[in-house]
mmCIF file of C-alpha atoms and ligand atoms in Angstrom:
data_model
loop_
_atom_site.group_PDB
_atom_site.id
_atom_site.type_symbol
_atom_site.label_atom_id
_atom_site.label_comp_id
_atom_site.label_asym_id
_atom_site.label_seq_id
_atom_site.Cartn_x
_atom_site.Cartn_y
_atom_site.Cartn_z
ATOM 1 C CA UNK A 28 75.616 -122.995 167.327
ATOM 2 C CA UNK A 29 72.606 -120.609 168.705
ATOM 3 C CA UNK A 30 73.189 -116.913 168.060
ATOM 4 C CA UNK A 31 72.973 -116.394 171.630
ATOM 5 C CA UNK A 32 75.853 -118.397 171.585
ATOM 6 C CA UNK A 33 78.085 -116.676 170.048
ATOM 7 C CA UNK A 34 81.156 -114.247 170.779
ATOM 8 C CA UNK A 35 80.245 -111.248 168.296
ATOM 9 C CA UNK A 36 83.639 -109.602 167.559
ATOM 10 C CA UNK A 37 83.489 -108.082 164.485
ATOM 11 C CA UNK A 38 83.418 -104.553 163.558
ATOM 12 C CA UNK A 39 79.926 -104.009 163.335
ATOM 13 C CA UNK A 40 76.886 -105.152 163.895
ATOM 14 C CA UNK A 41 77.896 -105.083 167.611
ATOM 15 C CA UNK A 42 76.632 -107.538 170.421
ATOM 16 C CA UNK A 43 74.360 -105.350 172.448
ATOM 17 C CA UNK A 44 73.542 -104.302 176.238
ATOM 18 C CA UNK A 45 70.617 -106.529 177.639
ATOM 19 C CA UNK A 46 68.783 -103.224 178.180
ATOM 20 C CA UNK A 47 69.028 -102.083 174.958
ATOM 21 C CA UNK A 48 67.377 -105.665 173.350
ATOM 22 C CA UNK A 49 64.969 -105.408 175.533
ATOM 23 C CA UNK A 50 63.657 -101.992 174.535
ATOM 24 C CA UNK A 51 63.485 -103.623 170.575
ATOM 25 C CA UNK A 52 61.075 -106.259 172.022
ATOM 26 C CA UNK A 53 58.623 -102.999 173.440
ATOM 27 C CA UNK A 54 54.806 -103.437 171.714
ATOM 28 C CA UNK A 55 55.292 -101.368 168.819
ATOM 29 C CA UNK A 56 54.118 -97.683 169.113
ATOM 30 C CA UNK A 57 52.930 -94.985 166.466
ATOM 31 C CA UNK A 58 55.567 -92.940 164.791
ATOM 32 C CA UNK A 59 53.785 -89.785 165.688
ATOM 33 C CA UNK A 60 51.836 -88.180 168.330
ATOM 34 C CA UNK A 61 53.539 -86.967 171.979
ATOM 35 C CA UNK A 62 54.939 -89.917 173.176
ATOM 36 C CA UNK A 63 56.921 -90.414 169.661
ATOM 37 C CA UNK A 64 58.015 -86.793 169.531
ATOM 38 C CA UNK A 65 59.303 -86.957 173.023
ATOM 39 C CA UNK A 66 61.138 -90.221 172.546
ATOM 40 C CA UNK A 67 62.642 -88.895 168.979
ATOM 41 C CA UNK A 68 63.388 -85.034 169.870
ATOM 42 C CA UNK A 69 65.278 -86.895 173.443
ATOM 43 C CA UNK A 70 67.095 -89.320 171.316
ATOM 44 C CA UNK A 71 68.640 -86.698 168.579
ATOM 45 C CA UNK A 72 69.653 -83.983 171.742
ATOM 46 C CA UNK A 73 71.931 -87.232 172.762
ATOM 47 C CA UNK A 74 72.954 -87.816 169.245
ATOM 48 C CA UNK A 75 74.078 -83.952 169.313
ATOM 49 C CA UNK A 76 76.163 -84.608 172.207
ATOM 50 C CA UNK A 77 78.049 -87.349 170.642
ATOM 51 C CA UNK A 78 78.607 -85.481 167.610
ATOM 52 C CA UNK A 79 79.180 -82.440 169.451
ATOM 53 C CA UNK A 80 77.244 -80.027 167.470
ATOM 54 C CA UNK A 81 73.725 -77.590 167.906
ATOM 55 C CA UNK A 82 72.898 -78.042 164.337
ATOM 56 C CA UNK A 83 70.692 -79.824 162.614
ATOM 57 C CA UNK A 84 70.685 -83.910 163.396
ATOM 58 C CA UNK A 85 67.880 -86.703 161.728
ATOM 59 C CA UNK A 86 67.652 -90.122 161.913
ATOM 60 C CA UNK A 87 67.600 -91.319 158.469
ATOM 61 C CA UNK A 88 66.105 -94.735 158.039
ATOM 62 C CA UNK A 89 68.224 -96.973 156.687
ATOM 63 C CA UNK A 90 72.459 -98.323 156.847
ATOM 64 C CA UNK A 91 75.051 -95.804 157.391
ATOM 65 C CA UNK A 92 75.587 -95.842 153.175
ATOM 66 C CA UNK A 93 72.243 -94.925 152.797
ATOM 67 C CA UNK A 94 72.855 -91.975 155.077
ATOM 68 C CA UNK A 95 75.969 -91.426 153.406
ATOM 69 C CA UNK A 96 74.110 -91.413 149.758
ATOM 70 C CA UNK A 97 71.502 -89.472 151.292
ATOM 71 C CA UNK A 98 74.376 -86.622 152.258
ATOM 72 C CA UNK A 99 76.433 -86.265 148.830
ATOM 73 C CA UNK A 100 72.513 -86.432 146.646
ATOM 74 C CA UNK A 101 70.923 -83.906 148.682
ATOM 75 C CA UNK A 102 73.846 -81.568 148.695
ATOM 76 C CA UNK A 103 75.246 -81.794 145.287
ATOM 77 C CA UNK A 104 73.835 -81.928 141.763
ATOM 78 C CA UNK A 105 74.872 -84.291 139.020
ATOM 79 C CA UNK A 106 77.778 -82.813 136.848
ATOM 80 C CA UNK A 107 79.114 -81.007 140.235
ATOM 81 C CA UNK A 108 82.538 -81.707 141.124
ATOM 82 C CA UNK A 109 83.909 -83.675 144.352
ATOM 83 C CA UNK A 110 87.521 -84.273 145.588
ATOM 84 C CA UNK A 111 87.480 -87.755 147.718
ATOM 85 C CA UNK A 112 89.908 -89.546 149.693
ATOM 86 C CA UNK A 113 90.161 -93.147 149.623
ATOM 87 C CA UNK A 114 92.959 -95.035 151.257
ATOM 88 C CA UNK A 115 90.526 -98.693 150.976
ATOM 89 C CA UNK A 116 87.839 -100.208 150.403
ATOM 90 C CA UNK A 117 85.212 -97.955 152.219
ATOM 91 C CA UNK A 118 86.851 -94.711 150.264
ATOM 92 C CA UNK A 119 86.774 -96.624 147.185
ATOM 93 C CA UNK A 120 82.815 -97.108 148.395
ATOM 94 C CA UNK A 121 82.785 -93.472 148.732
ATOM 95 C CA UNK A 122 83.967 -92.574 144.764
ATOM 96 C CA UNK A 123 81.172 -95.212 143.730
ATOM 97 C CA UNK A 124 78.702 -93.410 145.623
ATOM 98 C CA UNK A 125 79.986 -89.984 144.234
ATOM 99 C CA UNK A 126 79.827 -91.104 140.390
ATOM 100 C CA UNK A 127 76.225 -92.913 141.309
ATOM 101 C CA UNK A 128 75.255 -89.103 142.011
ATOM 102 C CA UNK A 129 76.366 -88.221 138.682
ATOM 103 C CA UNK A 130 79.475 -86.464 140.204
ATOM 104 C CA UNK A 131 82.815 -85.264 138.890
ATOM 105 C CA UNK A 132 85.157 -87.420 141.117
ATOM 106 C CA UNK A 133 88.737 -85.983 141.940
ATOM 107 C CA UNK A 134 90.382 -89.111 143.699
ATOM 108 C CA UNK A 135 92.457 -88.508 146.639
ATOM 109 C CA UNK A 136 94.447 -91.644 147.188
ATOM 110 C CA UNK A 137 96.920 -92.749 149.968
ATOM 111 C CA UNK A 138 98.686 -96.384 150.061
ATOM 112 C CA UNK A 139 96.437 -98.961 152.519
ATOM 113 C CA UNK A 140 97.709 -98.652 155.768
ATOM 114 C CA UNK A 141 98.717 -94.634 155.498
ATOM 115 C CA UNK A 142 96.391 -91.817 156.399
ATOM 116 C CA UNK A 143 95.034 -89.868 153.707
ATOM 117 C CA UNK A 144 97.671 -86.845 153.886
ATOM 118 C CA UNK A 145 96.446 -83.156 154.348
ATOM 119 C CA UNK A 146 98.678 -82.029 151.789
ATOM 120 C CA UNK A 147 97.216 -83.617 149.010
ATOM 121 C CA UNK A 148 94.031 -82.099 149.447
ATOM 122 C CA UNK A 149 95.267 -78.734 149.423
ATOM 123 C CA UNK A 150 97.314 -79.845 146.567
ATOM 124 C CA UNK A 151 93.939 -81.101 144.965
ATOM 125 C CA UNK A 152 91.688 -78.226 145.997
ATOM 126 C CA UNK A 153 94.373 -75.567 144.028
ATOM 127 C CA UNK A 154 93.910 -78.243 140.987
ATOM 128 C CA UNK A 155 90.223 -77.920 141.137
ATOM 129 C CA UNK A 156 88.692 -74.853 142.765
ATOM 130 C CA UNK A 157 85.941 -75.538 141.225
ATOM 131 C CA UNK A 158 84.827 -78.594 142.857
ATOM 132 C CA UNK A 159 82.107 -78.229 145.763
ATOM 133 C CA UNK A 160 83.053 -80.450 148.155
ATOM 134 C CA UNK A 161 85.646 -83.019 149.730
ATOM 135 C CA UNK A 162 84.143 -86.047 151.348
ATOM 136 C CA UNK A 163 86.596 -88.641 153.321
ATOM 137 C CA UNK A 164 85.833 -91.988 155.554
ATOM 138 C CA UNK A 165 86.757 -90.854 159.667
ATOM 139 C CA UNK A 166 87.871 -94.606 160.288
ATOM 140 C CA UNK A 167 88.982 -96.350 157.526
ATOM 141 C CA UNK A 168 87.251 -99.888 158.778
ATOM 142 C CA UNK A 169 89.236 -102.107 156.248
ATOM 143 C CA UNK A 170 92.648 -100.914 157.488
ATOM 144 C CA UNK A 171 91.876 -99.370 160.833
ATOM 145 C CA UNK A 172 93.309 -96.023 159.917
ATOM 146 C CA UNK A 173 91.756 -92.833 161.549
ATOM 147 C CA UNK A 174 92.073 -90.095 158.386
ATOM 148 C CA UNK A 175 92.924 -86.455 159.361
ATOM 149 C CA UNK A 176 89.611 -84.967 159.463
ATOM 150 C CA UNK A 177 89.709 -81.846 161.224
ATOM 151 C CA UNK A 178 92.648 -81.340 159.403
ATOM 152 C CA UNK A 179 91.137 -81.767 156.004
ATOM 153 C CA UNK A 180 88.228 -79.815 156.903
ATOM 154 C CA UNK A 181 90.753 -76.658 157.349
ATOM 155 C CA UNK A 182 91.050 -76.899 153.705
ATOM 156 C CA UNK A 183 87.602 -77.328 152.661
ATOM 157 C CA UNK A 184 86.485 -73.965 154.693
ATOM 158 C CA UNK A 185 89.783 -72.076 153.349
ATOM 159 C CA UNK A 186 88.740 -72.666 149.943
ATOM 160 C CA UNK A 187 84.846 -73.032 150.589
ATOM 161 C CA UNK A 188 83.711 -76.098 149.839
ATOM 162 C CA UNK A 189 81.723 -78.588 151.485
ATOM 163 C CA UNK A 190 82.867 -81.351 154.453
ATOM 164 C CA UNK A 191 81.269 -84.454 153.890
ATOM 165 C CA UNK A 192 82.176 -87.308 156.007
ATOM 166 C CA UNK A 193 81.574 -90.829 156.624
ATOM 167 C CA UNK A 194 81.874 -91.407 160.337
ATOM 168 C CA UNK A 195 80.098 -94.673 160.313
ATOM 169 C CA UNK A 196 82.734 -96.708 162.004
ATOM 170 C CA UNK A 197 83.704 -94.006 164.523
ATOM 171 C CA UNK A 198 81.058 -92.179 166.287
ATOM 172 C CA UNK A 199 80.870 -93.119 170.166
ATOM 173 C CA UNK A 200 84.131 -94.782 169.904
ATOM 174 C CA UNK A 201 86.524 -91.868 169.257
ATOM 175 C CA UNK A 202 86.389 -88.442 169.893
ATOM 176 C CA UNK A 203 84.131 -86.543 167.319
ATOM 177 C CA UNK A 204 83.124 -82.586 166.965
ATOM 178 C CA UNK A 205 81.395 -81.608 164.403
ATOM 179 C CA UNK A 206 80.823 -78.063 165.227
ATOM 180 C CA UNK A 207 84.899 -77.516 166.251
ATOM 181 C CA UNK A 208 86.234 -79.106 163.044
ATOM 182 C CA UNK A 209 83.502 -77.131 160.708
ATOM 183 C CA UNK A 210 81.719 -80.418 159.068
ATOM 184 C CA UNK A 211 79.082 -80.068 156.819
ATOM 185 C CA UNK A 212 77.509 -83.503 156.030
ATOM 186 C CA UNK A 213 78.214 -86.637 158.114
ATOM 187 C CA UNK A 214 76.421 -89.586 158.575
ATOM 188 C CA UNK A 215 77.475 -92.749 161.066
ATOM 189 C CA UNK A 216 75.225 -96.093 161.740
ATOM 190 C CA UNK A 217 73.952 -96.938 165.074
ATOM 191 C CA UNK A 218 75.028 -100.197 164.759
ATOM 192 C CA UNK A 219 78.595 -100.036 165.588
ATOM 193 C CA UNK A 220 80.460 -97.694 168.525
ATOM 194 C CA UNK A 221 76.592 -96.080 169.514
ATOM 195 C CA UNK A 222 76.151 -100.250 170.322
ATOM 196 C CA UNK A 223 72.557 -100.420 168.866
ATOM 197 C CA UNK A 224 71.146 -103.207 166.457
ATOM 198 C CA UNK A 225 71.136 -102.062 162.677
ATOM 199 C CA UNK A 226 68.604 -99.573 160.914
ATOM 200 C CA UNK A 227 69.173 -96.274 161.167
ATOM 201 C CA UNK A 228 71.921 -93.792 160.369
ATOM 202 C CA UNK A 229 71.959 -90.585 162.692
ATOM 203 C CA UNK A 230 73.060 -87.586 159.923
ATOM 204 C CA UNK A 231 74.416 -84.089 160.864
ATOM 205 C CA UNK A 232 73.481 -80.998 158.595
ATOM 206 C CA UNK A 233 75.466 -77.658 159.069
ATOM 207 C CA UNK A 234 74.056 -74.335 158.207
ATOM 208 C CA UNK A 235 76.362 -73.937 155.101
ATOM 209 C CA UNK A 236 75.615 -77.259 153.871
ATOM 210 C CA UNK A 237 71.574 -75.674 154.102
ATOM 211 C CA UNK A 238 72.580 -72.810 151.538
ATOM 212 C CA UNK A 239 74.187 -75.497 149.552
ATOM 213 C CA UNK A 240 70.835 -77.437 149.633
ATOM 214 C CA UNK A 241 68.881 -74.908 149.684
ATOM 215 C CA UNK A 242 70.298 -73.314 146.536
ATOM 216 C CA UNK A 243 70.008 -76.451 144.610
ATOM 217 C CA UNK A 244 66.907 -77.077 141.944
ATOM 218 C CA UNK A 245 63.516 -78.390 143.672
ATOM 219 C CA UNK A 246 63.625 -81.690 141.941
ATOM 220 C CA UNK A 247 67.549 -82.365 142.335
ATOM 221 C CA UNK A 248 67.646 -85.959 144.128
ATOM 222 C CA UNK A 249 64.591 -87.925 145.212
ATOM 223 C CA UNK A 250 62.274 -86.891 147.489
ATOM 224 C CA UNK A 251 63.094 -89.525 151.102
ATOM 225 C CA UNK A 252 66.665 -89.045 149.917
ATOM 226 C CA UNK A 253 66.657 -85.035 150.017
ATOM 227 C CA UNK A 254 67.125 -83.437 153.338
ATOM 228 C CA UNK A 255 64.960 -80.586 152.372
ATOM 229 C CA UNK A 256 61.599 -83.429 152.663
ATOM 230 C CA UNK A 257 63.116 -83.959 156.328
ATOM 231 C CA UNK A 258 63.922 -80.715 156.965
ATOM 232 C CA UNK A 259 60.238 -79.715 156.081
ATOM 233 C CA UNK A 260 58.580 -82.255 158.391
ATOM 234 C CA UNK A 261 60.873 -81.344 161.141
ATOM 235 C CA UNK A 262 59.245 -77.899 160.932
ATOM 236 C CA UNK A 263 55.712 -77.883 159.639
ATOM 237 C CA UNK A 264 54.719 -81.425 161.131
ATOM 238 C CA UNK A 265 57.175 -80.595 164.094
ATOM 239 C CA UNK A 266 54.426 -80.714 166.853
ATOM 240 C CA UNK A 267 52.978 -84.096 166.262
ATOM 241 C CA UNK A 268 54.468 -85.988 163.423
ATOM 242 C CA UNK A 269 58.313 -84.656 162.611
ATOM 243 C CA UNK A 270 59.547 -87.351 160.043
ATOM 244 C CA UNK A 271 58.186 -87.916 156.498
ATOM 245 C CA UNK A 272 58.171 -91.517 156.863
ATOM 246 C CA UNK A 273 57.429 -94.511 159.042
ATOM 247 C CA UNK A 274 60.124 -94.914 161.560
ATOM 248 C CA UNK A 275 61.194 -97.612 163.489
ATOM 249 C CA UNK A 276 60.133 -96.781 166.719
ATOM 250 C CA UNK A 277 61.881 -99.827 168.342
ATOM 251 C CA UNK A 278 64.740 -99.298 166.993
ATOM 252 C CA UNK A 279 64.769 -95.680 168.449
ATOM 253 C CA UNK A 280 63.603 -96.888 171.732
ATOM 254 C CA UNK A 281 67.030 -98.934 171.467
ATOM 255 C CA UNK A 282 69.303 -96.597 170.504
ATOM 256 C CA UNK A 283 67.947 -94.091 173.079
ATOM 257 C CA UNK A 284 68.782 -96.588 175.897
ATOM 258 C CA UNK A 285 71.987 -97.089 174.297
ATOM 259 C CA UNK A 286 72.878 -93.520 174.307
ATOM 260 C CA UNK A 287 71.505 -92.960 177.603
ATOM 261 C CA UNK A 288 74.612 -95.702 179.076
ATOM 262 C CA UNK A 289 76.915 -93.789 177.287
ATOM 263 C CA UNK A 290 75.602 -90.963 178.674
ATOM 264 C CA UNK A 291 75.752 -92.843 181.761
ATOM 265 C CA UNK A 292 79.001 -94.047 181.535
ATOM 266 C CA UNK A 293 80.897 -90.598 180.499
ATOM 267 C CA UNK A 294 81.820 -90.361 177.006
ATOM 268 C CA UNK A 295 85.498 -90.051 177.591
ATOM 269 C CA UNK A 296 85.793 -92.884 179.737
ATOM 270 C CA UNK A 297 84.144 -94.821 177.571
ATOM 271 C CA UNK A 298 87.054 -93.416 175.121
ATOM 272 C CA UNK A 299 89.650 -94.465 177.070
ATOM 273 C CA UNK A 300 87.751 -97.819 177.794
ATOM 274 C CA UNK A 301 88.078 -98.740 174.044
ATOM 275 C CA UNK A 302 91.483 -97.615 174.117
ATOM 276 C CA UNK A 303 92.449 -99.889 176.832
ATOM 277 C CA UNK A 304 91.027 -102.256 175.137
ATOM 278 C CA UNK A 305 92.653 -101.491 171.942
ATOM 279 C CA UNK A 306 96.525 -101.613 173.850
ATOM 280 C CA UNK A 307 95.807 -104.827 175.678
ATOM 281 C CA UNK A 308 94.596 -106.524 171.529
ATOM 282 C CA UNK A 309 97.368 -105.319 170.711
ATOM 283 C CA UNK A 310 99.951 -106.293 173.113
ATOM 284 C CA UNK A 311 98.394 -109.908 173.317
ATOM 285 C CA UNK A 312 98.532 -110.445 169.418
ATOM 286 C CA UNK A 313 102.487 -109.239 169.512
ATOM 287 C CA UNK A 314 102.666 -111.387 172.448
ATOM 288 C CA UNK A 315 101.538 -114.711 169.883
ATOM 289 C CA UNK A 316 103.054 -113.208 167.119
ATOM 290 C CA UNK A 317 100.273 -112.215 165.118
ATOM 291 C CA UNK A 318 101.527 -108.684 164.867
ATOM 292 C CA UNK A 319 98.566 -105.922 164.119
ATOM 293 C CA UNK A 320 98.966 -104.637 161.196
ATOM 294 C CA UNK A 321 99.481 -100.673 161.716
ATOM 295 C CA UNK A 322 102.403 -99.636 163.878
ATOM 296 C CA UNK A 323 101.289 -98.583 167.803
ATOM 297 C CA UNK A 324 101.554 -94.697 167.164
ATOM 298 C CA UNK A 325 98.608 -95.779 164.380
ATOM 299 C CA UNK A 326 96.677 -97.520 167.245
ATOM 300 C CA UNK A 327 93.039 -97.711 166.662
ATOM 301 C CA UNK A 328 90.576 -97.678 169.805
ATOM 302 C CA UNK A 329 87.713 -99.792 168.148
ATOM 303 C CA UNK A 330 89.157 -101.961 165.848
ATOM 304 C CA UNK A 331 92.189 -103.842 165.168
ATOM 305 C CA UNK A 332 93.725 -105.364 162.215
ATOM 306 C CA UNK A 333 96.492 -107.675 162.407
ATOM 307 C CA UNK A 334 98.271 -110.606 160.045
ATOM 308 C CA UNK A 335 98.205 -114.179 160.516
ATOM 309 C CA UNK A 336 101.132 -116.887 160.206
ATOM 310 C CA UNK A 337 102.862 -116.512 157.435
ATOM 311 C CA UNK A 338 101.273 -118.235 154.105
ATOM 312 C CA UNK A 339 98.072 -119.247 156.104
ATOM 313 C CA UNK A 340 94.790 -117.489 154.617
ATOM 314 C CA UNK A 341 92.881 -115.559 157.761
ATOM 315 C CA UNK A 342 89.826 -117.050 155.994
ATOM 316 C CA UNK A 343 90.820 -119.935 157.986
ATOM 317 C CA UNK A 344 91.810 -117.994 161.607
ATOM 318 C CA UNK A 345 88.172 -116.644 161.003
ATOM 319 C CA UNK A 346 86.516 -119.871 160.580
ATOM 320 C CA UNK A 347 88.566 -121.834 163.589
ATOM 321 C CA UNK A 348 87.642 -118.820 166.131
ATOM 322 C CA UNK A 349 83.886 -119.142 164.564
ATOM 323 C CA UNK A 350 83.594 -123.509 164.681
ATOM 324 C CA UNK A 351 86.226 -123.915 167.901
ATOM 325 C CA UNK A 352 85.909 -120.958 170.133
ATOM 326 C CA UNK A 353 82.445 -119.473 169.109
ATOM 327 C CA UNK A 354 84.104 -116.431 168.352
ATOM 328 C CA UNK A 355 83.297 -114.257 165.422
ATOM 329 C CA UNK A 356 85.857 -111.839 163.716
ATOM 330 C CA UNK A 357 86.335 -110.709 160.596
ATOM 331 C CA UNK A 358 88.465 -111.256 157.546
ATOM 332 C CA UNK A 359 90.466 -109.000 155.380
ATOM 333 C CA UNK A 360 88.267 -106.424 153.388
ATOM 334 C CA UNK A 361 89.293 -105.430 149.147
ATOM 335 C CA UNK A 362 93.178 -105.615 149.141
ATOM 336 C CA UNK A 363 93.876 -107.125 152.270
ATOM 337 C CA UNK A 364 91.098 -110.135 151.802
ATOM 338 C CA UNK A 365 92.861 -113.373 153.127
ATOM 339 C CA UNK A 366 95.586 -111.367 154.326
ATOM 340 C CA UNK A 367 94.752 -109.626 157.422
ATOM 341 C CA UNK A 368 91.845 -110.391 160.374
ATOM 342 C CA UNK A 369 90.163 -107.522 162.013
ATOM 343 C CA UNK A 370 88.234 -107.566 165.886
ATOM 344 C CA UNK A 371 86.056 -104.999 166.673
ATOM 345 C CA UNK A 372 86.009 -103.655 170.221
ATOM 346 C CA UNK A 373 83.464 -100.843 169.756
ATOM 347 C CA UNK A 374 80.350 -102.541 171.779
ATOM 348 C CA UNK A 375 80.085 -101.601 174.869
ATOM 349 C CA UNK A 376 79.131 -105.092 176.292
ATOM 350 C CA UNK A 377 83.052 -106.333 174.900
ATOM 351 C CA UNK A 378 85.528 -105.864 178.082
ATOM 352 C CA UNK A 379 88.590 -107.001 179.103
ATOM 353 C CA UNK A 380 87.978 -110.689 179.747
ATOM 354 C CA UNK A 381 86.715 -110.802 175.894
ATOM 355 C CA UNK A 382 90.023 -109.438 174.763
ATOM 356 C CA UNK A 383 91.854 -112.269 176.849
ATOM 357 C CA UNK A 384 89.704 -114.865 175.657
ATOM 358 C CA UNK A 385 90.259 -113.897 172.093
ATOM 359 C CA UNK A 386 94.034 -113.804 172.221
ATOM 360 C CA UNK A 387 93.409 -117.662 173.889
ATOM 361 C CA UNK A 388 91.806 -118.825 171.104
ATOM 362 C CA UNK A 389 94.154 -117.484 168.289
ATOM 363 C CA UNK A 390 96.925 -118.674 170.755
ATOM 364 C CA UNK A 391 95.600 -122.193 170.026
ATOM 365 C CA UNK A 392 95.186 -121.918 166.070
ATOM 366 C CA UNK A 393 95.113 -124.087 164.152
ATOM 367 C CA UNK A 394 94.676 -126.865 166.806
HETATM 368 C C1 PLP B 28 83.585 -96.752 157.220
HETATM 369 C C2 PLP B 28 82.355 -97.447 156.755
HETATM 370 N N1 PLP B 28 81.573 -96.829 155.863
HETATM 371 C C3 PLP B 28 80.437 -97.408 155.415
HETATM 372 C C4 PLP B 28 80.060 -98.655 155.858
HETATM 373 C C5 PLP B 28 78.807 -99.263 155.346
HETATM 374 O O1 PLP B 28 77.855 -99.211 156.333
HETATM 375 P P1 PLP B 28 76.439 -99.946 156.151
HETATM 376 O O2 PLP B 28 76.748 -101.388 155.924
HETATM 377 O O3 PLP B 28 75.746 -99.655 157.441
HETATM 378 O O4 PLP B 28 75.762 -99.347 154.982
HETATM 379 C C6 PLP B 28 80.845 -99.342 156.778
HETATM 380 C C7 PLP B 28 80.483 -100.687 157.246
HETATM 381 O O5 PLP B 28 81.254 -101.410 157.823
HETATM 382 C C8 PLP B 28 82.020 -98.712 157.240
HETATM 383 O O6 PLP B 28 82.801 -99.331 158.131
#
């Protein structure tokens, strides 16, 4: 089977717009100079109006956990204390990447399926008012739960404390604002709802989260991996070279034609476009009786998890829609492995007639 082939369905990388691949095949370009700065300085302005802020925004080289490592070791010092949420795998990922820091970690836990609850962190920041931050996943991508941010982020200004959060499955799929929920620290990947091929992870830096960066030693975390090296590039070197690294200039090329169609297309209609999307997965699984796996008030616009027949491991539903139909979803992530599927609708090349064709070839299984 050729890649070009292929149905990609899975929640992230995402298929993308012909427009967009073709800017990756562009002669490559220096990473400095007028042309570059234009190109970069146009590309983060649209990144600001996805995240909704007029604060600080860089495009960190590298997966959306690098981005997210890059956050919590630039802000933080080893031996500092953290409260994080985890309700699966990708806040589990989140207390590894706080104890690689050298972190105190105060878990935050919620059963798979639940949101994390609001309560608990206020519960947990009157345990520890110490600790100097909360950091939570936006979209849970192994159980398609949306967590409570702005919510949670109440409590971390009340008591002070930092907002870190990894929005790496959500940002361009579902509404996002940075400035309006008072984040401090969050970092996404432009290879999932911004519909751009992998490689860089756009990162968000509020004022407070400067004094806490600012305030920490010199020599706290790195050098690439501290946002004061970026910070100081984006100033000094601002007029011809504003990045202390190599970037890759196709892959910004790409992502700035993919955030000029969203542009294009309205962010809230593209919203509501996933959503659609979402509702019509959704009533098309129940309709075959693979039922998704959070109830409809739980309804996620870019991905959706749901359970196979009963006793059947979706490592073979995954594998059929791969060999038969050309189709490629995903399996269960941590807990849920061989229990659940999950398809991603946060491209913006997958429409309606994907959807139908999807619910088709499950309809079939295991022919
Ligand atoms: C919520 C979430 N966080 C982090 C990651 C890891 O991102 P990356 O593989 O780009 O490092 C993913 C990937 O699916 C994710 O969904």
């Amino acid at each position: 089977m050729s890649d070009a082939e292929i149905k990609l369905m899975i929640p992230g990388p995402v298929s993308v717009s012909p427009e967009v691949l073709q800017a990756m095949s562009q002669p490559v370009v220096p990473h400095y100079g007028d042309n570059f700065i234009h190109l970069y300085n146009e590309t983060l302005d649209l990144l600001k109006l996805v995240f909704k802020t007029n604060q600080d925004m860089f495009l960190y080289v590298g997966s959306g956990t690098a981005g997210i490592d890059a956050c919590v070791g630039s802000s933080l010092a080893a031996g500092d204390k953290i409260i994080v949420g985890s309700n699966g795998f990708f806040g589990d990922r989140l207390i590894w990447i706080a104890e690689g820091n050298g972190l105190v970690v105060v878990p935050v836990r919620s059963n798979l399926g639940s949101e994390l609850d609001p309560a608990n962190f206020l519960q947990a920041v009157q345990e520890h008012p110490d600790a100097k931050a909360i950091m939570v996943v936006h979209i849970e991508t192994s159980t398609t739960i949306i967590n409570p941010i702005a919510e949670i982020a109440n409590i971390a200004r009340e008591y002070d404390m930092l907002m870190i959060v990894d929005a790496v499955s959500s940002i361009g799929g579902v509404p996002f604002k940075f400035d309006e929920w008072g984040l401090d620290l969050v970092a996404t990947s432009i290879n999932k709802c911004l519909g751009a091929p992998p490689g860089l992870s756009p990162i968000a830096v509020s004022q407070r989260a400067w004094q806490s960066i600012n305030a920490l030693p010199p020599k706290n975390h790195g050098w690439y991996s501290d946002f004061r090296t970026w910070k100081k590039y984006a100033t000094e070197w601002v007029d011809w070279h504003p990045t202390p690294v190599t970037m890759p200039v196709n892959n910004i090329a790409a992502l700035n034609i993919a955030l000029k169609q969203l542009m294009e297309e309205g962010i809230e209609h593209r919203y509501q476009r996933y959503r659609n999307l979402a509702i019509q997965l959704r009533q098309g699984l129940t309709s075959i009786g693979m039922f998704p796996m959070t109830p409809d008030h739980l309804l996620n616009p870019v991905l959706t998890a749901a359970f196979g027949p009963e006793g059947i491991p979706t490592s073979q539903i995954v594998k059929y829609l791969a060999n038969k139909h050309k189709i490629i979803i995903s399996g269960g992530l941590g807990d849920l492995k061989e229990k659940t599927f999950r398809i991603g609708h946060m491209s913006p090349v997958v429409n309606k007639e994907d959807i139908d064709l999807v619910i088709h070839a499950l309809n079939q299984f295991p022919d």
